[in-house]
Short mmCIF file of C-alpha atoms in Angstrom, two decimals:
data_model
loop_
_atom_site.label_atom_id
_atom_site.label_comp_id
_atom_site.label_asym_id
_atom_site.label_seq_id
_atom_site.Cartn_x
_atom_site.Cartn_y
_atom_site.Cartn_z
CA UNK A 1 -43.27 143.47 -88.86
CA UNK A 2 -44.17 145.37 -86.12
CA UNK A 3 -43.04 149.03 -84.99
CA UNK A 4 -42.90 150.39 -81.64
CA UNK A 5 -42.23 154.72 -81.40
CA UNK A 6 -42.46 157.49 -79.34
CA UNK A 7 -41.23 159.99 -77.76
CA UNK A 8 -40.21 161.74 -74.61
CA UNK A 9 -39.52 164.80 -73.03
CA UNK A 10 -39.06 165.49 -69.55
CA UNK A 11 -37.88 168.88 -68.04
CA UNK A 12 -37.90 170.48 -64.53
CA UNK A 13 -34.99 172.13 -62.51
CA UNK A 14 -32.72 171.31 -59.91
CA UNK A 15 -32.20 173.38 -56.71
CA UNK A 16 -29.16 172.57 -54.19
CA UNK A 17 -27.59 174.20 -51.46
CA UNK A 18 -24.70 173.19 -49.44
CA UNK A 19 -23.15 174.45 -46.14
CA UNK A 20 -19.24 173.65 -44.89
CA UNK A 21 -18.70 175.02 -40.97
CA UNK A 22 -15.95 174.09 -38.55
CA UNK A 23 -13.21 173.13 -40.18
CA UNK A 24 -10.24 171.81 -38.20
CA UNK A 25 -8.39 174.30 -36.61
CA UNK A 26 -5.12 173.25 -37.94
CA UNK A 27 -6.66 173.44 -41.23
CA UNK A 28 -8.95 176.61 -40.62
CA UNK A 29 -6.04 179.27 -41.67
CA UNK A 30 -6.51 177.98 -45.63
CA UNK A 31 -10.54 178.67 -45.41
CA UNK A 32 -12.78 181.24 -45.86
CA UNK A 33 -15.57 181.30 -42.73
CA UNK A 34 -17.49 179.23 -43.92
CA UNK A 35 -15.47 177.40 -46.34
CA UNK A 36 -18.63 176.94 -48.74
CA UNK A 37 -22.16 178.22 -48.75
CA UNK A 38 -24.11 178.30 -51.47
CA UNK A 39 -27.10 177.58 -53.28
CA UNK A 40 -27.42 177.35 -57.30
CA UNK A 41 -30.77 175.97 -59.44
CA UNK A 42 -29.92 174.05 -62.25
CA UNK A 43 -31.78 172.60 -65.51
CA UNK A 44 -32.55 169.30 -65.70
CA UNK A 45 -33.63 168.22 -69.04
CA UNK A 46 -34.19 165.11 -70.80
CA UNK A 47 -35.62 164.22 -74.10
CA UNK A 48 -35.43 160.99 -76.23
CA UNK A 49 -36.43 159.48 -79.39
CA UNK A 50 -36.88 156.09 -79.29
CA UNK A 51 -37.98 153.52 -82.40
CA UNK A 52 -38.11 149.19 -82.27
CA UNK A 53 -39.13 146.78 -85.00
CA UNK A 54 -39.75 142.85 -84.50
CA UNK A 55 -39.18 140.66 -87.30
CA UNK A 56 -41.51 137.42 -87.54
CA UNK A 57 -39.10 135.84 -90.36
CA UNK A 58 -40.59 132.54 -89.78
CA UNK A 59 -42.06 130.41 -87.26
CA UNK A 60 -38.70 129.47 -85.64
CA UNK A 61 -36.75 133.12 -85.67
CA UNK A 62 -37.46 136.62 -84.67
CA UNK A 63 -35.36 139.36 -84.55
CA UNK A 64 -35.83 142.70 -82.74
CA UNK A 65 -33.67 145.91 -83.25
CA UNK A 66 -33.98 149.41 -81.70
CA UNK A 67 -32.53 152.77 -81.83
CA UNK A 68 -32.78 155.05 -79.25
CA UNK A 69 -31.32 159.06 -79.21
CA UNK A 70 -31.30 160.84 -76.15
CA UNK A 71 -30.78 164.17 -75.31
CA UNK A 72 -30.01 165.33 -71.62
CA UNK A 73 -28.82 168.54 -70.10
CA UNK A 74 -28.37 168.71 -65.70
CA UNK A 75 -25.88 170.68 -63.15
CA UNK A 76 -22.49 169.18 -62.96
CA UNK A 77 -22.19 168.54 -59.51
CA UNK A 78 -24.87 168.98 -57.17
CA UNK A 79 -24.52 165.65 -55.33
CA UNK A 80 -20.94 166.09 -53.85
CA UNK A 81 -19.93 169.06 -51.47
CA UNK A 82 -18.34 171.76 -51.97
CA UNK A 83 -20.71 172.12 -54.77
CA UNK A 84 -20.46 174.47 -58.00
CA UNK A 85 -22.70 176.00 -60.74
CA UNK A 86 -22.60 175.10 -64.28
CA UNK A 87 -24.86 172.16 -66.19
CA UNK A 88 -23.57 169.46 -68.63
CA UNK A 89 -25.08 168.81 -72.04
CA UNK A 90 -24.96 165.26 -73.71
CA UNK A 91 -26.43 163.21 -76.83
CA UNK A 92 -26.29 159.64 -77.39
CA UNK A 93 -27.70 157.39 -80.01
CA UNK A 94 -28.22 153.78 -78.31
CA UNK A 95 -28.55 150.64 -80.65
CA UNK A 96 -30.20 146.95 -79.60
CA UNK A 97 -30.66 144.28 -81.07
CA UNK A 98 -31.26 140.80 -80.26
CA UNK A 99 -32.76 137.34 -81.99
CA UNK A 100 -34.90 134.67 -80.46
CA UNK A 101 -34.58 130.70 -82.59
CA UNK A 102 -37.23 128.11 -81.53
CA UNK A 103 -35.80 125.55 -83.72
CA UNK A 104 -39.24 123.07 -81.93
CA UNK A 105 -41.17 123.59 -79.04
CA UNK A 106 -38.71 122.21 -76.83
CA UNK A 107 -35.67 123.86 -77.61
CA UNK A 108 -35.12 127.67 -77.83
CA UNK A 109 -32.03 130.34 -78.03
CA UNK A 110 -31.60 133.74 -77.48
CA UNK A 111 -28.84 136.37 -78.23
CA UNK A 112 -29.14 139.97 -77.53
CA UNK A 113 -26.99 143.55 -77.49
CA UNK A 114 -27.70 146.83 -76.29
CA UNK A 115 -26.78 150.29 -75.64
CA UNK A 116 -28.33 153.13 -73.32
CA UNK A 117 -28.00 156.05 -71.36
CA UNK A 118 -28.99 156.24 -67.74
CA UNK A 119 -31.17 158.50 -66.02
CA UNK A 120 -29.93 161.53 -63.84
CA UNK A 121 -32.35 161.43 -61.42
CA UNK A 122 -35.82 160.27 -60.49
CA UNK A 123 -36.82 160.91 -64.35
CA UNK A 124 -35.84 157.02 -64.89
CA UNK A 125 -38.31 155.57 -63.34
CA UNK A 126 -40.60 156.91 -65.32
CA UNK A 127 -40.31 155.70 -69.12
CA UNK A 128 -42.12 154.92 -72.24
CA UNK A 129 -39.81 153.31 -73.92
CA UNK A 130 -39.35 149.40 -74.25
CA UNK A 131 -37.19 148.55 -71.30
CA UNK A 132 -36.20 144.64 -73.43
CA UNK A 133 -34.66 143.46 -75.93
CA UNK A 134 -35.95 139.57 -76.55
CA UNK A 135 -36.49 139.23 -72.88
CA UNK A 136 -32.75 141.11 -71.96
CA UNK A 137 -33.19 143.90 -69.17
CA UNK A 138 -31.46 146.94 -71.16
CA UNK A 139 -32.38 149.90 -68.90
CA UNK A 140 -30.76 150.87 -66.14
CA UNK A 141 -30.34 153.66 -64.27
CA UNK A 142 -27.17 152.36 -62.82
CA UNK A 143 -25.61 149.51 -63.10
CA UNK A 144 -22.77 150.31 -60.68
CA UNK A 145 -23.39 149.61 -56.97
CA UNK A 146 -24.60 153.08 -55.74
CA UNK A 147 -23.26 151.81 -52.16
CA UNK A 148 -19.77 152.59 -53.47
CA UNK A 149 -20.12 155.37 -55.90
CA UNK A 150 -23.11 156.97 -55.29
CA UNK A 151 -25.95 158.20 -57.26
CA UNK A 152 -24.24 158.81 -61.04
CA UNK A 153 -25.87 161.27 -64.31
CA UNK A 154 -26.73 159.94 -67.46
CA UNK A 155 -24.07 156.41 -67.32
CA UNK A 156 -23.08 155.17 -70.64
CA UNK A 157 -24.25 151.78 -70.39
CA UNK A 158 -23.58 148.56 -72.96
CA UNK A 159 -25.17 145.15 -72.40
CA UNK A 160 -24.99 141.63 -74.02
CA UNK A 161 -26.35 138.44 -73.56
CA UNK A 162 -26.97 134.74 -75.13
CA UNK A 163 -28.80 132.03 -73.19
CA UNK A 164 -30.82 128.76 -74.12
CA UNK A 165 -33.63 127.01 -72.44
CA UNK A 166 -34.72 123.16 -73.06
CA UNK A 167 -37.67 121.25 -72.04
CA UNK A 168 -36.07 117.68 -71.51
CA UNK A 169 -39.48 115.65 -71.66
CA UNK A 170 -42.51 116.50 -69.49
CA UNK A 171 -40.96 117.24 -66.12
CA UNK A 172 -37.73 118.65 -66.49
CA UNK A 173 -36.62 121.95 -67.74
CA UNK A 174 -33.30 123.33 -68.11
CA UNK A 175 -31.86 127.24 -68.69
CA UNK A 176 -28.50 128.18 -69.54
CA UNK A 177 -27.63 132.07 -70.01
CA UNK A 178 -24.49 134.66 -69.92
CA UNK A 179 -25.13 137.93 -69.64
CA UNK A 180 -22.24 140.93 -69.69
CA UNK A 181 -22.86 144.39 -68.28
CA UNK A 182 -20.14 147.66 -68.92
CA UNK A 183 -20.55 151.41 -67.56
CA UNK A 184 -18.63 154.37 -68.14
CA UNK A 185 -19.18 157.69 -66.40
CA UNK A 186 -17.14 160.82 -66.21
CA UNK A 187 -18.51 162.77 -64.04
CA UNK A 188 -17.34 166.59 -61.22
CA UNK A 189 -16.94 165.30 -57.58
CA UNK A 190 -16.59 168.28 -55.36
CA UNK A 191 -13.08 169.69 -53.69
CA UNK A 192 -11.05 172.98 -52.87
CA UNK A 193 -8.21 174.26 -54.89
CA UNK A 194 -5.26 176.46 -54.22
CA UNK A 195 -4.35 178.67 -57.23
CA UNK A 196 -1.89 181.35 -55.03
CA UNK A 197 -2.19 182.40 -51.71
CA UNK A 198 -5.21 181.10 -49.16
CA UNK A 199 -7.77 180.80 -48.97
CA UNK A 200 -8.68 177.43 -50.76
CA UNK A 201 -11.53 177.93 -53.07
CA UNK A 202 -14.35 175.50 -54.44
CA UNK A 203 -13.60 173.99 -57.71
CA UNK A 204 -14.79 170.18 -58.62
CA UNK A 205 -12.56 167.66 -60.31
CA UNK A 206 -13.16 165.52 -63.15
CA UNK A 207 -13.67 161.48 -62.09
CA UNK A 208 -13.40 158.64 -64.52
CA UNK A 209 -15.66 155.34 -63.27
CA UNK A 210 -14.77 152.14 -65.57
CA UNK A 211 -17.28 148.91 -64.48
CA UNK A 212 -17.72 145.66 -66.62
CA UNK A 213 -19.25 142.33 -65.19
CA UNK A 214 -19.62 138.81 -66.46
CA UNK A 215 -22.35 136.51 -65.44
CA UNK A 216 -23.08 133.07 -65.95
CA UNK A 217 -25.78 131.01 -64.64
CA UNK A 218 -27.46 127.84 -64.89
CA UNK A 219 -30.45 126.47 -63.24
CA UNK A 220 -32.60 123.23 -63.86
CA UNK A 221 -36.17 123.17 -62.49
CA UNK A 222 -37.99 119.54 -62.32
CA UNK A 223 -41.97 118.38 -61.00
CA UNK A 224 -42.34 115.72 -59.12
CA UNK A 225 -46.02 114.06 -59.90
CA UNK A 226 -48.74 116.55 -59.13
CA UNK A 227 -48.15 117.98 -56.44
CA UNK A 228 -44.67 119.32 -56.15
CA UNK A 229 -41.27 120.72 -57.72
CA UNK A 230 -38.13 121.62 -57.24
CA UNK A 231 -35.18 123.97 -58.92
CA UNK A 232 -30.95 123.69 -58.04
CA UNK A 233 -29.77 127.01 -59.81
CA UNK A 234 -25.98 128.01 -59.71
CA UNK A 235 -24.62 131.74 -60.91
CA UNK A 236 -21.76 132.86 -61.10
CA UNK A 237 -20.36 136.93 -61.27
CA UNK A 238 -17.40 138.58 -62.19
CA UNK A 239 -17.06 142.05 -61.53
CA UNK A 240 -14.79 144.83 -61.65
CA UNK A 241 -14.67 148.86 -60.90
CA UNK A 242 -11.68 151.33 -61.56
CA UNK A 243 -12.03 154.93 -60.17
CA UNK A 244 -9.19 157.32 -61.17
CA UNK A 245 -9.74 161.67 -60.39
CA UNK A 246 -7.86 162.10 -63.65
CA UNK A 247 -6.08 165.39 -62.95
CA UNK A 248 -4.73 164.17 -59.39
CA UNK A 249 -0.91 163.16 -59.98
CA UNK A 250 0.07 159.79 -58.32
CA UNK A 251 2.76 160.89 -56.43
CA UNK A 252 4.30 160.20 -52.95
CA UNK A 253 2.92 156.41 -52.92
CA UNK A 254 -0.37 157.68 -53.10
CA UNK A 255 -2.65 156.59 -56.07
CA UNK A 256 -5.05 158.90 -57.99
CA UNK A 257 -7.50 156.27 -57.67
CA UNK A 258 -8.32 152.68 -56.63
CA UNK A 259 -9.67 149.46 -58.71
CA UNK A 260 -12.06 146.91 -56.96
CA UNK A 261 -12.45 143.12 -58.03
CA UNK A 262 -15.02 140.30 -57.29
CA UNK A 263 -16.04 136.99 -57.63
CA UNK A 264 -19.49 135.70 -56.59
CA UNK A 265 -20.76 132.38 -56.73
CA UNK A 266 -24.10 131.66 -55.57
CA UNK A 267 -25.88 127.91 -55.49
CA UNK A 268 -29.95 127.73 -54.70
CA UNK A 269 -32.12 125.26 -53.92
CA UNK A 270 -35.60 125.50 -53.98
CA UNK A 271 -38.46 122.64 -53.06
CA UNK A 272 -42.33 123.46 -53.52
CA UNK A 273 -45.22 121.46 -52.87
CA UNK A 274 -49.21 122.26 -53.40
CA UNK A 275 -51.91 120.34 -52.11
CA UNK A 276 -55.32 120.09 -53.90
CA UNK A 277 -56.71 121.35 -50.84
CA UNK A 278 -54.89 124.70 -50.78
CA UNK A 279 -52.32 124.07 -48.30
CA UNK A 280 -48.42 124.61 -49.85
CA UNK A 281 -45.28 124.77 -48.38
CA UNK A 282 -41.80 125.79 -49.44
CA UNK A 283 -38.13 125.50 -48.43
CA UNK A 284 -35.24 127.22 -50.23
CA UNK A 285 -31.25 127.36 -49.60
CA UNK A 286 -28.68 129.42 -50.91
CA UNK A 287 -24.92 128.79 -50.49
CA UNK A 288 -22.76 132.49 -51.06
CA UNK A 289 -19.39 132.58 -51.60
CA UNK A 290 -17.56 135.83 -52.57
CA UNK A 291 -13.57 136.32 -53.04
CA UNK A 292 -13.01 139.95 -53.12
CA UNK A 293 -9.46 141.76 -54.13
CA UNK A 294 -9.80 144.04 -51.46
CA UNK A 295 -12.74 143.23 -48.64
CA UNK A 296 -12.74 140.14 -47.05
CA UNK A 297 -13.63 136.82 -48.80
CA UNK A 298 -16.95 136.08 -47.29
CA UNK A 299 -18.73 132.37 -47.29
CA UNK A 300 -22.25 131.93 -45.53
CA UNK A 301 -25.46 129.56 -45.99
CA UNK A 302 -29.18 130.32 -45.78
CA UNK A 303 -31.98 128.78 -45.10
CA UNK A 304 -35.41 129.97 -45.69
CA UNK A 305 -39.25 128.13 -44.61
CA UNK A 306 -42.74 129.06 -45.20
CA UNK A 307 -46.11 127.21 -45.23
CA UNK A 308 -49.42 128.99 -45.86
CA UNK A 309 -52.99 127.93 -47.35
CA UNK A 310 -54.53 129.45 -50.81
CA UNK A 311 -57.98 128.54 -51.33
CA UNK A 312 -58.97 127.75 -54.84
CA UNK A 313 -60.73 130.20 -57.03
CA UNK A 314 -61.82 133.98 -55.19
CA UNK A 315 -60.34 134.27 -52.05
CA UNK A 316 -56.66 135.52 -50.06
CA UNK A 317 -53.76 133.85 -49.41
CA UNK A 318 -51.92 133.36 -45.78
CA UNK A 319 -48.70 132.49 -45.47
CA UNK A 320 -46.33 132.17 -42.14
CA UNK A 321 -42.46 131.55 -42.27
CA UNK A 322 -39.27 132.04 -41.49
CA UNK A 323 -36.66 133.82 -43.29
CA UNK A 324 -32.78 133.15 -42.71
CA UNK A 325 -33.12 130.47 -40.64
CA UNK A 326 -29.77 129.62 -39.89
CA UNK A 327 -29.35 133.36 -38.66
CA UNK A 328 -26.05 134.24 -40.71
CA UNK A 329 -24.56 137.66 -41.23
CA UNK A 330 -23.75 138.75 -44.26
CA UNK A 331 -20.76 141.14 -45.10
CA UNK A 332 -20.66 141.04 -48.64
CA UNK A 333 -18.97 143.19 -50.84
CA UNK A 334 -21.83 145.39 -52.81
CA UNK A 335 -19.94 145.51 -56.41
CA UNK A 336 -21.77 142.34 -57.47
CA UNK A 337 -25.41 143.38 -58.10
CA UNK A 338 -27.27 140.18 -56.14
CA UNK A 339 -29.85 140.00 -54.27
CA UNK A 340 -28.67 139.05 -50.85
CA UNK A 341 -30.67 137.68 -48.03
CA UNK A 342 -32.19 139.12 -44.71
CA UNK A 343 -29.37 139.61 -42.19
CA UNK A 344 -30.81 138.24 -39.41
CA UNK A 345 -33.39 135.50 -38.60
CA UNK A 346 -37.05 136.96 -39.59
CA UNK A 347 -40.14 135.29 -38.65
CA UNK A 348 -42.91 136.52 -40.83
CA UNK A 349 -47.18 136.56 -40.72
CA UNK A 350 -48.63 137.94 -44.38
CA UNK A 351 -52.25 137.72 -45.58
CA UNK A 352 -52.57 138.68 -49.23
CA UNK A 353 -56.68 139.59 -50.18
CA UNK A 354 -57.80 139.22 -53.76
CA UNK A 355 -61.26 140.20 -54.95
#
């Protein structure tokens, strides 16, 4: 058995201030002047507790489990304008756990689930704690696109995953995996309220953010004698986001909120080859298709060249390519977390020096 612990603890404060001029003149008559100025400091704390244990039953299974307790205190909105005083407290005890089964040397499986809290600010990305569970990612400090909802504090996250990998002889290898990813985050978004006469005054509102995701992916990865090697992957993503300001009445047509829904399929292509000498070269294509609910479906290919020479033993690497060769645009909807390419062709020059 072996034991992983520690601890954490992480404090500092928080100073914002926000200023609201000009309002629209048909609008100015419900405002103070300005409508908001101010500035408030804030606590940001965040402590957790944090203990894993690996299990070596046998030569064919492991298992790993974790539990996690974190403690976090930070304003309750400072991000959106008009913004308010006041800080937010919360706890959280996080479990993992996952297992990894070589049943041979070949063949292996792996099944994992976790729990966690993410960060409030730039606190995540600094952590002691083990960010895996048997090779699952289970720390985030998002795991909703920030290009539609903005930087979030402390999201409830839960994650789960199973994959297999098989070596099918002595040049082929194949990896299967699923992975599912869910947020929830209630969090103050700044606004005015009337409570009597004018003026308006600033008072957040309580938003709900609901996220979950489904990926699967495949990819198969072969040599080809000594000196080359190539990969097809194919991943699929299913995504979905509902928003609601839970006090705001739908009425008059108009919702209190608005739900967002995705589908991403992405194949890749990827052919390498090494020469004893040091020269290398290497070609890769991806195919991206996305049908969205809401934005435009979106379907685009890219290419992506490079050639270089690495000397053997001490020495640098230079490499010279081009990237998005076929010069598409991409206008992808950002609720599927991918990595997308370069939007426009990209010719590139890089020397890399070891020593």
């Amino acid at each position: 058995v072996q034991l992983v612990a520690g601890a954490e603890i992480q404090t500092g404060d928080i100073t914002t201030r926000d200023t609201l001029t000009d309002p629209p003149p048909r609008t100015a008559p419900f405002f103070d002047d300005p409508p908001a100025n101010a500035r408030h400091t804030e606590d940001l704390d965040h402590a957790s507790v944090y203990a894993y244990a690996t299990w070596q039953l046998n030569e064919a299974l492991t298992l790993q489990g974790g539990l996690t307790y974190d403690w976090l205190r930070y304003p309750e909105n400072y991000r959106t304008s008009p913004i308010t005083p006041g800080d937010e407290h919360r706890d959280d005890l996080s479990f993992k756990g996952g297992l990894l089964w070589q049943p041979c040397n070949t063949l292996s499986f792996w099944s994992a689930y976790a729990e966690s809290v993410g960060g409030i600010t730039f606190e995540e990305s600094i952590s002691l704690e083990p960010s895996q569970t048997v090779g699952m990612l289970h720390n985030f400090r998002s795991v909703i696109s920030e290009s539609l909802v903005g930087s979030l504090s402390a999201p409830e996250h839960e994650i789960a995953g199973a994959g297999i990998s098989w070596q099918a002889g002595d040049d082929l290898y194949l990896d299967l995996g699923y992975r599912w990813r869910s947020a929830d985050v209630d969090r103050l978004r700044g606004a005015f309220t009337r409570r009597g006469p004018p003026p308006l005054y600033p008072e957040p509102t309580p938003e709900a953010l609901d996220y979950d995701e489904h990926q699967i992916g495949d990819k198969l990865t072969w040599l080809l004698g000594n000196q080359c090697a190539g990969s097809l992957g194919y991943a699929w993503t299913h995504a979905e986001l509902d928003q609601e300001f839970t006090e705001f009445p739908a009425t008059g047509g108009v919702p209190a909120g608005y739900s967002l829904e995705s589908d991403f399929h992405e194949v890749e292509a990827r052919l390498l080859w090494n020469h004893p000498s040091g020269f290398f070269g290497e070609a890769s294509s991806r195919f991206l298709s996305q049908n969205n609910s809401t934005f435009s479906d979106e379907n685009d290919l890219n290419v992506d060249l490079a050639a270089g020479y690495a000397p053997t033993g001490q020495g640098g690497r230079f490499r010279l390519g081009v990237l998005n060769a076929t010069d598409s645009s991409y206008d992808l909807n950002p609720l599927t977390d991918r990595s997308v390419p370069v939007t426009d062709r990209t010719f590139f020059l890089e020397y890399v020096f070891t020593y």
